[in-house]
PDB file of C-alpha atoms and ligand atoms in Angstrom:
ATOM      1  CA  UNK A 957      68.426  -4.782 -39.159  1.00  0.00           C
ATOM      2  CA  UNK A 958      65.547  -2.516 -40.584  1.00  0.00           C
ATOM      3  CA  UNK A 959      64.903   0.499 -39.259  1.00  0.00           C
ATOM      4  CA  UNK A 960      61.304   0.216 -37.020  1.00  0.00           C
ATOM      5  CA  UNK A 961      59.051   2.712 -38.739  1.00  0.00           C
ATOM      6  CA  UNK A 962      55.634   3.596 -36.823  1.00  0.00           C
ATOM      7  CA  UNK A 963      53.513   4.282 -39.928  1.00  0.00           C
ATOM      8  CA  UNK A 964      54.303   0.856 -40.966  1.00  0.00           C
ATOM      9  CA  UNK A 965      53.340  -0.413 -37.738  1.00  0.00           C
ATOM     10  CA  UNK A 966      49.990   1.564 -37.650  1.00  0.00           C
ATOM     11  CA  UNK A 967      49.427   0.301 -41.646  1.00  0.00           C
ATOM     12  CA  UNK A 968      50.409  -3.456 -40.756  1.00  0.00           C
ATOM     13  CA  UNK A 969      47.480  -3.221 -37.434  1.00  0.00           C
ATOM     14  CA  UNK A 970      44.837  -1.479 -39.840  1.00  0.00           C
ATOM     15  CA  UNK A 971      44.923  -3.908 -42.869  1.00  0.00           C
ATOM     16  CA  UNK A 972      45.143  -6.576 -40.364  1.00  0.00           C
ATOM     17  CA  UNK A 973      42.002  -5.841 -38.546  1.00  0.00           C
ATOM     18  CA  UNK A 974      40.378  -4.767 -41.923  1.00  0.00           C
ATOM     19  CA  UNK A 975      40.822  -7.935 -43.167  1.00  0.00           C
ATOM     20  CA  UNK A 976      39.671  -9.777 -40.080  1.00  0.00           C
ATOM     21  CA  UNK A 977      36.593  -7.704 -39.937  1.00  0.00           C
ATOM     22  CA  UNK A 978      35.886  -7.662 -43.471  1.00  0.00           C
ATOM     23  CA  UNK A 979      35.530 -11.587 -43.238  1.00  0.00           C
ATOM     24  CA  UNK A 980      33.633 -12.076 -40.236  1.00  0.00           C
ATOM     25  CA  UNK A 981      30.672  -9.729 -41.724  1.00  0.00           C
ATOM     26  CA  UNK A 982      29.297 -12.989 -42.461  1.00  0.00           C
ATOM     27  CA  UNK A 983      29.482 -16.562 -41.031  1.00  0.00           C
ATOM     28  CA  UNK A 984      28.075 -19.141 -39.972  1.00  0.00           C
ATOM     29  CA  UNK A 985      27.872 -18.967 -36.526  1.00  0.00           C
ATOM     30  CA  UNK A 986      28.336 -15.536 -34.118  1.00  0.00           C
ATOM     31  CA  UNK A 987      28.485 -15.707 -31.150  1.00  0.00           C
ATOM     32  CA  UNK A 988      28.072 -13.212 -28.545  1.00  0.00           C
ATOM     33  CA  UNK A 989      30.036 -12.885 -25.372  1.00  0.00           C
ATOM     34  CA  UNK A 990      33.341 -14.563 -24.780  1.00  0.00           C
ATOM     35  CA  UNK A 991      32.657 -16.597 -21.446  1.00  0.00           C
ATOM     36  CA  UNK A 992      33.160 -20.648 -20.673  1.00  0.00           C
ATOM     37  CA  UNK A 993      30.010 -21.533 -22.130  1.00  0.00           C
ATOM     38  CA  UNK A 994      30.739 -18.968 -25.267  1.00  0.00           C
ATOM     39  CA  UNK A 995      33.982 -20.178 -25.768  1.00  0.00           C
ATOM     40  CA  UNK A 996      33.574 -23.531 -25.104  1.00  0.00           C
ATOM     41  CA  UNK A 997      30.687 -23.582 -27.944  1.00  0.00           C
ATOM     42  CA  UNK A 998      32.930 -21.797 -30.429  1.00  0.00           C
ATOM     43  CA  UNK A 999      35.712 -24.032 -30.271  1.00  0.00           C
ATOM     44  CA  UNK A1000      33.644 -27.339 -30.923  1.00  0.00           C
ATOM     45  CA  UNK A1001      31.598 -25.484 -33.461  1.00  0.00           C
ATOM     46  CA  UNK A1002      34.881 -24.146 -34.832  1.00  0.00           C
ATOM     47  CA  UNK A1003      36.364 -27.845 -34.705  1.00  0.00           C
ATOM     48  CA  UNK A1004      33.509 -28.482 -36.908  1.00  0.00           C
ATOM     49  CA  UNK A1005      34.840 -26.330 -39.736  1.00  0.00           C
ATOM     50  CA  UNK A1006      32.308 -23.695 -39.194  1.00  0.00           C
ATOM     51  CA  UNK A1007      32.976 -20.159 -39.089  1.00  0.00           C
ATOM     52  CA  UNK A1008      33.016 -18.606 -36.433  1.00  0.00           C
ATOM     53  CA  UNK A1009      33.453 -15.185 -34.683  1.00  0.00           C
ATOM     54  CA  UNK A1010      32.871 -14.389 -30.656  1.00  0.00           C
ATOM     55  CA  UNK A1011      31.879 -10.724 -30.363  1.00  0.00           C
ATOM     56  CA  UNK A1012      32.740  -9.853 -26.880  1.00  0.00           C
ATOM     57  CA  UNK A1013      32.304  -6.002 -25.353  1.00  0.00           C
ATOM     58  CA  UNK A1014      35.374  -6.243 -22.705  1.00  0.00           C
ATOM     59  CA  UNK A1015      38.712  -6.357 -23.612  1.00  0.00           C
ATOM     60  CA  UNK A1016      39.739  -9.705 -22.108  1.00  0.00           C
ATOM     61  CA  UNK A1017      37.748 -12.504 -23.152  1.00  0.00           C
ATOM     62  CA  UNK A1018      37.036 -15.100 -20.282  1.00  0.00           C
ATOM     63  CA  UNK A1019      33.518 -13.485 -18.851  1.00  0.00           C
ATOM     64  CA  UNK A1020      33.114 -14.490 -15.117  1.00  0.00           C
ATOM     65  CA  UNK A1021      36.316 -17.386 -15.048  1.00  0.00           C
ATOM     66  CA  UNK A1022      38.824 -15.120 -14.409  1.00  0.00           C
ATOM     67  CA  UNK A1023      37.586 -14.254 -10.477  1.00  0.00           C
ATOM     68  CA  UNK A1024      36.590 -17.655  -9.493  1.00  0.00           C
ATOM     69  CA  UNK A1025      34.316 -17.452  -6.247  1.00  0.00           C
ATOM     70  CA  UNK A1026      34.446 -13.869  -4.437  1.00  0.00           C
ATOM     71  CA  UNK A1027      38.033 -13.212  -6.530  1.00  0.00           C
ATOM     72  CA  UNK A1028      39.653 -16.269  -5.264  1.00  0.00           C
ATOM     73  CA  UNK A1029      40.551 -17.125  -8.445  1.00  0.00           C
ATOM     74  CA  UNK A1030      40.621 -20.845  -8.399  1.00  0.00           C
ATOM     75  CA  UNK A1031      36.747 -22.676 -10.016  1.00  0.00           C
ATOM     76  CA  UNK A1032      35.305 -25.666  -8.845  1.00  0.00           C
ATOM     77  CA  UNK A1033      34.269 -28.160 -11.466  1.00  0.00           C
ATOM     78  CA  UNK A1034      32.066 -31.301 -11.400  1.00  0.00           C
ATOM     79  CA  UNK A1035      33.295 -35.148 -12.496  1.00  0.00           C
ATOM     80  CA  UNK A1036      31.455 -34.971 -15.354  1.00  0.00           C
ATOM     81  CA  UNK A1037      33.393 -31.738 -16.710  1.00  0.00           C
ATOM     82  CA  UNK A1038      37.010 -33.671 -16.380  1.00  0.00           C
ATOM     83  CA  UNK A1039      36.767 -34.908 -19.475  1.00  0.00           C
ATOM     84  CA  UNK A1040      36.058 -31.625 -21.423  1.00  0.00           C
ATOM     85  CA  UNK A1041      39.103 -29.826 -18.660  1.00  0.00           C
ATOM     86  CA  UNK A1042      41.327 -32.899 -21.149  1.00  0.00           C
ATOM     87  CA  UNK A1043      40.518 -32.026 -23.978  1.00  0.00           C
ATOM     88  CA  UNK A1044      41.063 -28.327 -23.292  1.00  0.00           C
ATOM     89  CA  UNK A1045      44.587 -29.247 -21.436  1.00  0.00           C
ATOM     90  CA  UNK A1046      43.840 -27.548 -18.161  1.00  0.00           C
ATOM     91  CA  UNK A1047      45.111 -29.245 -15.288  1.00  0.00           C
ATOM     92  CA  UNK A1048      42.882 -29.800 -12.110  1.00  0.00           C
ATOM     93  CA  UNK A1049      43.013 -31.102  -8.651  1.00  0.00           C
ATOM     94  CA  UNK A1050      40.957 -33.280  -7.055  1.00  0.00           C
ATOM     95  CA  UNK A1051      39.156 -32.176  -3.568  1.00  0.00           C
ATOM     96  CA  UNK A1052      36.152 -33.686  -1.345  1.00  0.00           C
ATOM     97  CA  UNK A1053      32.841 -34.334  -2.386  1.00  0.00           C
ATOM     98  CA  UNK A1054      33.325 -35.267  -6.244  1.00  0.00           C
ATOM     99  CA  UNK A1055      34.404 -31.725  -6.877  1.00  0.00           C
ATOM    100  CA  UNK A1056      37.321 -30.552  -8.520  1.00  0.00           C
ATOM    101  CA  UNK A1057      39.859 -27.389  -8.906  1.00  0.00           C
ATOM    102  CA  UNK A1058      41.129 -25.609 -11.698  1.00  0.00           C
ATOM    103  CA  UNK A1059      43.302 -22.267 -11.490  1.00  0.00           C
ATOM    104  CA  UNK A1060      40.991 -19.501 -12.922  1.00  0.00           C
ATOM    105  CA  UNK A1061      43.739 -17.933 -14.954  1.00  0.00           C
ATOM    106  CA  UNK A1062      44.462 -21.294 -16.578  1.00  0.00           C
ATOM    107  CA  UNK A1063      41.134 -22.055 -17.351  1.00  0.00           C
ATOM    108  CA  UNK A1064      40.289 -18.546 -18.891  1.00  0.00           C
ATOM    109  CA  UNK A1065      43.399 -18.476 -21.037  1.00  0.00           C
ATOM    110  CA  UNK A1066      42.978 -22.295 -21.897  1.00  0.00           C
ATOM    111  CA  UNK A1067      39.250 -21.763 -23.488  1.00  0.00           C
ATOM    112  CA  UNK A1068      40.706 -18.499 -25.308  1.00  0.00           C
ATOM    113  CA  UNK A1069      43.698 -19.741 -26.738  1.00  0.00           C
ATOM    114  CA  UNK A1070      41.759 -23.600 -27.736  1.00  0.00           C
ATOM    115  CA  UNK A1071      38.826 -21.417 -29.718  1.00  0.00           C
ATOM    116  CA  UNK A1072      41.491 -19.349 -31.433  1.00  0.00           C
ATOM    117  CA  UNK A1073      43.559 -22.284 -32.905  1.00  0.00           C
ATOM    118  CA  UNK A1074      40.363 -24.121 -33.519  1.00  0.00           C
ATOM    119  CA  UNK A1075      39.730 -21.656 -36.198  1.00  0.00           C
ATOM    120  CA  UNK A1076      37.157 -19.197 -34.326  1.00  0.00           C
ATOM    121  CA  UNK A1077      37.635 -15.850 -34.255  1.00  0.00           C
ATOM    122  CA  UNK A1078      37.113 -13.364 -31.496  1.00  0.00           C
ATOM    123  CA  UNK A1079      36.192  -9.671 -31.561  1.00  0.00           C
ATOM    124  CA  UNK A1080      36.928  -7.802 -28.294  1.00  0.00           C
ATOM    125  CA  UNK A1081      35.673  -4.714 -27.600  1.00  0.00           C
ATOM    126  CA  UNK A1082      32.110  -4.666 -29.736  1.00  0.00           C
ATOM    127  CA  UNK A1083      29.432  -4.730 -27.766  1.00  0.00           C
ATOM    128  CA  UNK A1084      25.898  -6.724 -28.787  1.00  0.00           C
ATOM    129  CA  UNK A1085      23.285  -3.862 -29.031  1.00  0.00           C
ATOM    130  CA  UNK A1086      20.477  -6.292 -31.487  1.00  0.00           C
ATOM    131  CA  UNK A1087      19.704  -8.470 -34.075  1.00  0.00           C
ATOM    132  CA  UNK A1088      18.931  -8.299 -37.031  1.00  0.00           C
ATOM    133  CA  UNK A1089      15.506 -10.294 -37.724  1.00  0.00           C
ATOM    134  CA  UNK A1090      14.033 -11.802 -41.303  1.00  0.00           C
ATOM    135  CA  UNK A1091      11.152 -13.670 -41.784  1.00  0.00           C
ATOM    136  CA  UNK A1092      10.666 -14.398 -38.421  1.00  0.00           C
ATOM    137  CA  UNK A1093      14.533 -15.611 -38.052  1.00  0.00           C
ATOM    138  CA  UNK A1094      17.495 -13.847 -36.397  1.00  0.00           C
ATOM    139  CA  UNK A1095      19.869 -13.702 -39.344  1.00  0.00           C
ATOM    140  CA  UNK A1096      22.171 -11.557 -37.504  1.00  0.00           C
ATOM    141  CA  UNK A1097      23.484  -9.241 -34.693  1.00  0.00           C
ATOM    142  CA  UNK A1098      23.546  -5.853 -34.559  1.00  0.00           C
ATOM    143  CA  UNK A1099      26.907  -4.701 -32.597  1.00  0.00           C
ATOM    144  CA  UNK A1100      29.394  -1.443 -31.938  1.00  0.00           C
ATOM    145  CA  UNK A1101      32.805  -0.429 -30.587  1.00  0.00           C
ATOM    146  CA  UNK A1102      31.873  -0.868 -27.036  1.00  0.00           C
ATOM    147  CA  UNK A1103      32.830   2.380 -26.077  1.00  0.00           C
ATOM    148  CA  UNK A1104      30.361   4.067 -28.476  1.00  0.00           C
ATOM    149  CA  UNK A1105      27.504   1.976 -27.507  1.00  0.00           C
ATOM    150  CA  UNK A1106      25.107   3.748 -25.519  1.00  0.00           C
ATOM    151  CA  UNK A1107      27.280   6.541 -24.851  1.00  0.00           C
ATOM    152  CA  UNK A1108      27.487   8.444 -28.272  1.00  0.00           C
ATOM    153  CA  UNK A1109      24.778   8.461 -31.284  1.00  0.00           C
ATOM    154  CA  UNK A1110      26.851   6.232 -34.001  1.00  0.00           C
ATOM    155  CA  UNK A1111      25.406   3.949 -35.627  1.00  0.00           C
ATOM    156  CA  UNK A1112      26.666   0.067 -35.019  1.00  0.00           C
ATOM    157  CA  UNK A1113      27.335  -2.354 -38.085  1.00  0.00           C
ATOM    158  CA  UNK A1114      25.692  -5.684 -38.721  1.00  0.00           C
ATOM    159  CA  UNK A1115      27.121  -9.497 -38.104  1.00  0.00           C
ATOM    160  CA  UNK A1116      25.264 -12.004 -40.264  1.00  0.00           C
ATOM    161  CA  UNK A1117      25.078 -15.704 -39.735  1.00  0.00           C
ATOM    162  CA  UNK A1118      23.082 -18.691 -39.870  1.00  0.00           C
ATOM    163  CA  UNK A1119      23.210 -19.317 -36.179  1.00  0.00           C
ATOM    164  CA  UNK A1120      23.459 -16.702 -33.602  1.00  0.00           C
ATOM    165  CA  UNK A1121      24.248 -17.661 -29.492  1.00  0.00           C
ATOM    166  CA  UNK A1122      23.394 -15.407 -27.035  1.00  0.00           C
ATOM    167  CA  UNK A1123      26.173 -16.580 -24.344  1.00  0.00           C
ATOM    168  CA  UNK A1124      25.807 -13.451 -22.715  1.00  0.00           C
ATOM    169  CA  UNK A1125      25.655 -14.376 -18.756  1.00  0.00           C
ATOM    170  CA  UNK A1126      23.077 -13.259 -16.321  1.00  0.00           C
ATOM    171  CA  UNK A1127      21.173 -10.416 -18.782  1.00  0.00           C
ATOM    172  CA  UNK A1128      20.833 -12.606 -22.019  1.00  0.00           C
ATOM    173  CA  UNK A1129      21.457  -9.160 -23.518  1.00  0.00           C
ATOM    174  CA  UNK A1130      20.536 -10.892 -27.411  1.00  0.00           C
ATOM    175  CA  UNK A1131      17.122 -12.691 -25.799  1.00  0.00           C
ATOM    176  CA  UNK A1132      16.458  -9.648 -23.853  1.00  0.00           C
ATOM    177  CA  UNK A1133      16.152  -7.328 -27.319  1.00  0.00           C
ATOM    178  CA  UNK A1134      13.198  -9.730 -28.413  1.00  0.00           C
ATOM    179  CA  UNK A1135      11.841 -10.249 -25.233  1.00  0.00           C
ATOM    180  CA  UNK A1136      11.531  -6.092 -24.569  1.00  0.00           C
ATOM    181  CA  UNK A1137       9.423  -6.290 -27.971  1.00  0.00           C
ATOM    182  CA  UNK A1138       6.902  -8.852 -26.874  1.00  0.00           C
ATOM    183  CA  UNK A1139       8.245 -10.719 -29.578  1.00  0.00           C
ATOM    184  CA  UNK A1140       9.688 -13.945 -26.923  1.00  0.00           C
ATOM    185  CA  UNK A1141       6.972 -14.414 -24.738  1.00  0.00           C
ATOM    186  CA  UNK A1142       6.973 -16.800 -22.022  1.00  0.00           C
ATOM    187  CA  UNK A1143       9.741 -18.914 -22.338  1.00  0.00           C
ATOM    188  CA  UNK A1144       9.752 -20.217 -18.242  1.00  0.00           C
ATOM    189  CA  UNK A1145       7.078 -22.312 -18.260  1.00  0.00           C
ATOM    190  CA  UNK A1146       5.170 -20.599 -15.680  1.00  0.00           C
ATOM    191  CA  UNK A1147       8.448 -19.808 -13.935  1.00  0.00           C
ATOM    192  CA  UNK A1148       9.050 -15.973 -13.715  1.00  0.00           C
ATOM    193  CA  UNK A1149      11.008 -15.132 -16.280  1.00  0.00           C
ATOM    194  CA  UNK A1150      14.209 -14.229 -14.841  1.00  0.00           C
ATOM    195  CA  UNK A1151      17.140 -15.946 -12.919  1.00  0.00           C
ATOM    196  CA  UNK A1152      16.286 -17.930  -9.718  1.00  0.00           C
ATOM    197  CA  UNK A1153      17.820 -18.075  -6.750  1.00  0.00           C
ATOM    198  CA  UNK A1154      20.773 -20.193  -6.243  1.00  0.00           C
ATOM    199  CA  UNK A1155      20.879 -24.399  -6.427  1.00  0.00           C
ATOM    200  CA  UNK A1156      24.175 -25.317  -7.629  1.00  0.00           C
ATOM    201  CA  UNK A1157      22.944 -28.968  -8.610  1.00  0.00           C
ATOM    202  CA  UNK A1158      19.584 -27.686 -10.135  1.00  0.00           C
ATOM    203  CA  UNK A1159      21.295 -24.973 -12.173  1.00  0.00           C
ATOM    204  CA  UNK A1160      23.837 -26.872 -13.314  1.00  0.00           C
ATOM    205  CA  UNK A1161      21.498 -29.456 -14.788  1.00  0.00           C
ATOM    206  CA  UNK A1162      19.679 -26.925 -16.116  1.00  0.00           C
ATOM    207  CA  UNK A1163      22.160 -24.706 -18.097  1.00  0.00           C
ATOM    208  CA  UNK A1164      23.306 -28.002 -19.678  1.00  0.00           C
ATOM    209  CA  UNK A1165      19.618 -29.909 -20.388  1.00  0.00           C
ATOM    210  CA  UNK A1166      17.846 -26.031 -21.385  1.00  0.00           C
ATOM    211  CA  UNK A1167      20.829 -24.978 -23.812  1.00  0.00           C
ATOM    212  CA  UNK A1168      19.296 -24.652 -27.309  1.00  0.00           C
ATOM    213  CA  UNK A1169      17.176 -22.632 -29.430  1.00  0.00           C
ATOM    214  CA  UNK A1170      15.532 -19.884 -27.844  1.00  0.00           C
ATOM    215  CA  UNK A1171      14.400 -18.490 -31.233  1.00  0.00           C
ATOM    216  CA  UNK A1172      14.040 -19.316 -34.717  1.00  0.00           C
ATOM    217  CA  UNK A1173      17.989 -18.239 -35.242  1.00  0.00           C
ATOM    218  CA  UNK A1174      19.096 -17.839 -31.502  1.00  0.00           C
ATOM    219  CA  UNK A1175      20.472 -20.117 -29.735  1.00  0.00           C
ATOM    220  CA  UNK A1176      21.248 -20.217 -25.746  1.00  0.00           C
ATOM    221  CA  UNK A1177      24.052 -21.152 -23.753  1.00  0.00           C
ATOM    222  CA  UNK A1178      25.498 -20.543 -20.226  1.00  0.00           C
ATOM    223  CA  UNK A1179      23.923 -18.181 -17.873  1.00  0.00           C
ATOM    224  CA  UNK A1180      21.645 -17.478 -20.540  1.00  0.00           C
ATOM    225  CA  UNK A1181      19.891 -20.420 -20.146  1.00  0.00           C
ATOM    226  CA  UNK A1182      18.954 -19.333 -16.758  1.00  0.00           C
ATOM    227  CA  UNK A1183      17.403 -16.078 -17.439  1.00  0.00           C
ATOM    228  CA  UNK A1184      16.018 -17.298 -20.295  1.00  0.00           C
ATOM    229  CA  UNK A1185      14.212 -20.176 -19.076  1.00  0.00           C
ATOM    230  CA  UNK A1186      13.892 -19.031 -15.096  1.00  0.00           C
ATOM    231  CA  UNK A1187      16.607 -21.722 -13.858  1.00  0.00           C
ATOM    232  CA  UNK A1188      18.508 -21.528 -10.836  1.00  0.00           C
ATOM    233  CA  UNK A1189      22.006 -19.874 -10.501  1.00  0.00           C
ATOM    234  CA  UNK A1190      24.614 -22.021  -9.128  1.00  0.00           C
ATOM    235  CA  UNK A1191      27.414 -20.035  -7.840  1.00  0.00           C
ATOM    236  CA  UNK A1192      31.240 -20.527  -9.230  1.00  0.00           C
ATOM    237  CA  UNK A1193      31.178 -24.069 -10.393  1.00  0.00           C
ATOM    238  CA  UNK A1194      31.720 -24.184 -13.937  1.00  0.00           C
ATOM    239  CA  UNK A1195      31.493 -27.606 -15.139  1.00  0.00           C
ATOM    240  CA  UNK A1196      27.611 -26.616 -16.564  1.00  0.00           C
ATOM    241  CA  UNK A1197      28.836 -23.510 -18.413  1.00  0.00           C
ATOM    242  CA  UNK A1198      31.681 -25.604 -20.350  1.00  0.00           C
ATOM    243  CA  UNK A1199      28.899 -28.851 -20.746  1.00  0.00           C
ATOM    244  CA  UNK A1200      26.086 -26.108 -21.948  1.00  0.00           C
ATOM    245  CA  UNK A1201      28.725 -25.005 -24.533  1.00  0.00           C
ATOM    246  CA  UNK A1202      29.248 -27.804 -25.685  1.00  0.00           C
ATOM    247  CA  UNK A1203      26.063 -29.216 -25.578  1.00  0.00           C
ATOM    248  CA  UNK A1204      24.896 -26.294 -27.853  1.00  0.00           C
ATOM    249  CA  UNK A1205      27.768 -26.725 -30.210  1.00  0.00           C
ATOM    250  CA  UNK A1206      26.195 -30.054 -31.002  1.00  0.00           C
ATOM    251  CA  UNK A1207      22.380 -28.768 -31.503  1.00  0.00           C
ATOM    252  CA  UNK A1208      23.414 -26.091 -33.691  1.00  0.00           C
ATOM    253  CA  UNK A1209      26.389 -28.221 -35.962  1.00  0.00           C
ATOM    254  CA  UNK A1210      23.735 -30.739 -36.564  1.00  0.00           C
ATOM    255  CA  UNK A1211      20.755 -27.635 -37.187  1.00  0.00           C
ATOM    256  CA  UNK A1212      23.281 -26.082 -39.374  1.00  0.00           C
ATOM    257  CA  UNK A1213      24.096 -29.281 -41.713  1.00  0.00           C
ATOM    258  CA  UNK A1214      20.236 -30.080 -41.735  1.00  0.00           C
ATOM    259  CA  UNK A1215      20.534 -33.597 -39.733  1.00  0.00           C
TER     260      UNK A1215
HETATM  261  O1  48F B1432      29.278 -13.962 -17.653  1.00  0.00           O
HETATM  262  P1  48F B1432      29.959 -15.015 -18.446  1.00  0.00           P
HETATM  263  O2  48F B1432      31.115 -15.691 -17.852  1.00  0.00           O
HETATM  264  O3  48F B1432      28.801 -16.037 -18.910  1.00  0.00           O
HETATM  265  P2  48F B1432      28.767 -17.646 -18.977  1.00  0.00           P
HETATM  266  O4  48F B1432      29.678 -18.147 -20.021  1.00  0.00           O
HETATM  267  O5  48F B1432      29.356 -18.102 -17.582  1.00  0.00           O
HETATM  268  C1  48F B1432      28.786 -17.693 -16.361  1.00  0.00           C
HETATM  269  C2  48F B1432      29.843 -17.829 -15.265  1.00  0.00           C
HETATM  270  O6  48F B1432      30.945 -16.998 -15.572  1.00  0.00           O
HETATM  271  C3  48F B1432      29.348 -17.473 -13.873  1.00  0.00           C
HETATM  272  C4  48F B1432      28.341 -18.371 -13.266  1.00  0.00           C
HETATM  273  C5  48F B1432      28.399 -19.828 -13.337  1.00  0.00           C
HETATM  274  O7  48F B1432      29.555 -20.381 -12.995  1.00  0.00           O
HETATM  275  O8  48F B1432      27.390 -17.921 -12.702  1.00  0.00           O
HETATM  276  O9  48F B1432      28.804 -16.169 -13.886  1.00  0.00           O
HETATM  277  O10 48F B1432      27.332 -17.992 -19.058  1.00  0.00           O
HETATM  278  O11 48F B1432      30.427 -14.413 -19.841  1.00  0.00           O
HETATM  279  C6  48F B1432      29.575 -13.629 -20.604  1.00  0.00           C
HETATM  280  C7  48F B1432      30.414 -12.761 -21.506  1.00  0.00           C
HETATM  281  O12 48F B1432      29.541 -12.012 -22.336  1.00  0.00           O
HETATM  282  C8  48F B1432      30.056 -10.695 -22.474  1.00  0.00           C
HETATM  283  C9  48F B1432      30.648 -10.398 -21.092  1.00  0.00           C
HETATM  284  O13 48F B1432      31.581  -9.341 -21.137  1.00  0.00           O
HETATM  285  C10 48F B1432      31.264 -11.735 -20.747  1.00  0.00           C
HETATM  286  O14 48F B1432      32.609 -11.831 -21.172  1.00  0.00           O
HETATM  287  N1  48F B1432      28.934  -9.825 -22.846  1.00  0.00           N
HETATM  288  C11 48F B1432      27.886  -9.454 -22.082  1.00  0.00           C
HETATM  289  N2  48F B1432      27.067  -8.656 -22.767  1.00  0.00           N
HETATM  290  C12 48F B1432      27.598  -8.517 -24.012  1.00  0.00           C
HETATM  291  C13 48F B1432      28.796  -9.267 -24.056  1.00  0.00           C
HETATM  292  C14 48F B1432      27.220  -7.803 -25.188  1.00  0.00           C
HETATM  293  N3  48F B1432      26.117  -7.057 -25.229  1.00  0.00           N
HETATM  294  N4  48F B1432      28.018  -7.884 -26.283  1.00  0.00           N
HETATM  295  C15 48F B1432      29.159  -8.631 -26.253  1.00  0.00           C
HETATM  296  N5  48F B1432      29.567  -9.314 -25.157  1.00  0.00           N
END
């Protein structure tokens, strides 16, 4: 057997991740945070052929799955999501009410490992700071080692693409960078703009039917929708986050080949 040498283990990680990170400068679609709605949209998008890389600022990918309600970490989901749970292999059980189970862990792990061997790519620990904006267009994000962001003054590097999501959860960090600018204005109809209150059936319809483009460039999915657009919160049912991933795979596959 060869010897194990540790300066061939720290030269195989660095060339690796050089590599990686060298390619996913550019792409076709980035998209930023690593929940059910982000991953969900990168591995359709990624089933399309399309490049894509998840920036995500924790370590584990998964966002708000892995806790289920209060840390009880099973997730409801609604009929309508069953067929999507399928395709991604999880297994469910079926309880009152037209609502279903799924084991937290197994759903957080199942959306991870289905984007990865659909092709997309993800980038833990880089944290979203901006975009980058031409023409009136986000072209790209703006993003750092999460643990220099905010905390020490190094500049971040830049992630270019022709679509961007902001699948961010509850802040829409990416929407929030325009909207602190004056450059999204009202987006809520009326609504204030922020997250409402919580009506599981509303918000679920709503992360699903609101998912799309925010911005010339930036696209919405998840949570985002919400605090975007001034829907409801719904609470840990999940079935909307995986549907408004998906949903927004579609718009942008079919933006991105010009149908
Ligand atoms: O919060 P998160 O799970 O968003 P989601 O996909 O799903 C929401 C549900 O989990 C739940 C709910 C409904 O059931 O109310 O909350 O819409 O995942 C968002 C991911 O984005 C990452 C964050 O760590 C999480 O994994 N994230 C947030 N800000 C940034 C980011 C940022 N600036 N850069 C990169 N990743």
């Amino acid at each position: 057997m060869n010897r194990i040498d540790e300066t061939g283990i720290s030269r195989a990680i660095i060339a690796a991740y050089h590599e990686k990170l060298t390619d996913r400068i550019a792409g076709d679609v980035i998209i930023v945070g690593a929940g059910p709605a982000g991953m969900t949209a990168a591995y359709y998008l990624a089933g399309e052929g399309l490049k894509v890389t998840l920036l995500e600022k924790r370590l584990s990918p998964g966002g708000g799955v892995w806790g289920g309600g209060m840390a009880m970490n099973e997730a409801v989901v609604q009929e309508d999501a069953l067929e999507l749970l399928e395709e991604m292999d999880v297994r469910y059980n079926s309880c009152l009410g037209g609502l279903y189970t799924v084991d937290a862990i197994e759903l957080a792990a199942a959306l991870c490992l289905k984007a990865l061997k659909a092709g997309a790519v993800i980038l833990n620990l880089v944290t979203a700071e901006d975009v980058c904006l031409h023409g009136g267009r986000v072209t790209g994000v703006v993003a750092n080692r999460s643990m220099i962001a905010g905390a020490l003054p190094v500049d971040p590097i830049t992630f270019s693409a022709g679509a961007v999501v902001d699948a961010t959860g509850h802040d829409a960090v990416v929407v929030e960078t325009l909207r602190r600018r004056g450059l999204i204005k009202s987006l809520a109809e009326g609504r204030p703009v922020c997250e409402g209150p919580m009506d599981a059936a509303s918000g679920e319809a709503f992360v699903i039917e609101r998912a799309g483009e925010a911005f010339p460039g930036l696209w919405v999915s998840g949570m985002s929708v919400c605090a975007t657009f001034g829907g409801p919160r719904m609470g840990p049912i999940f079935g909307g986050m995986l549907l408004s991933g998906k949903r927004v795979a579609g718009l942008i596959a079919a933006a991105l080949s010009g149908k």
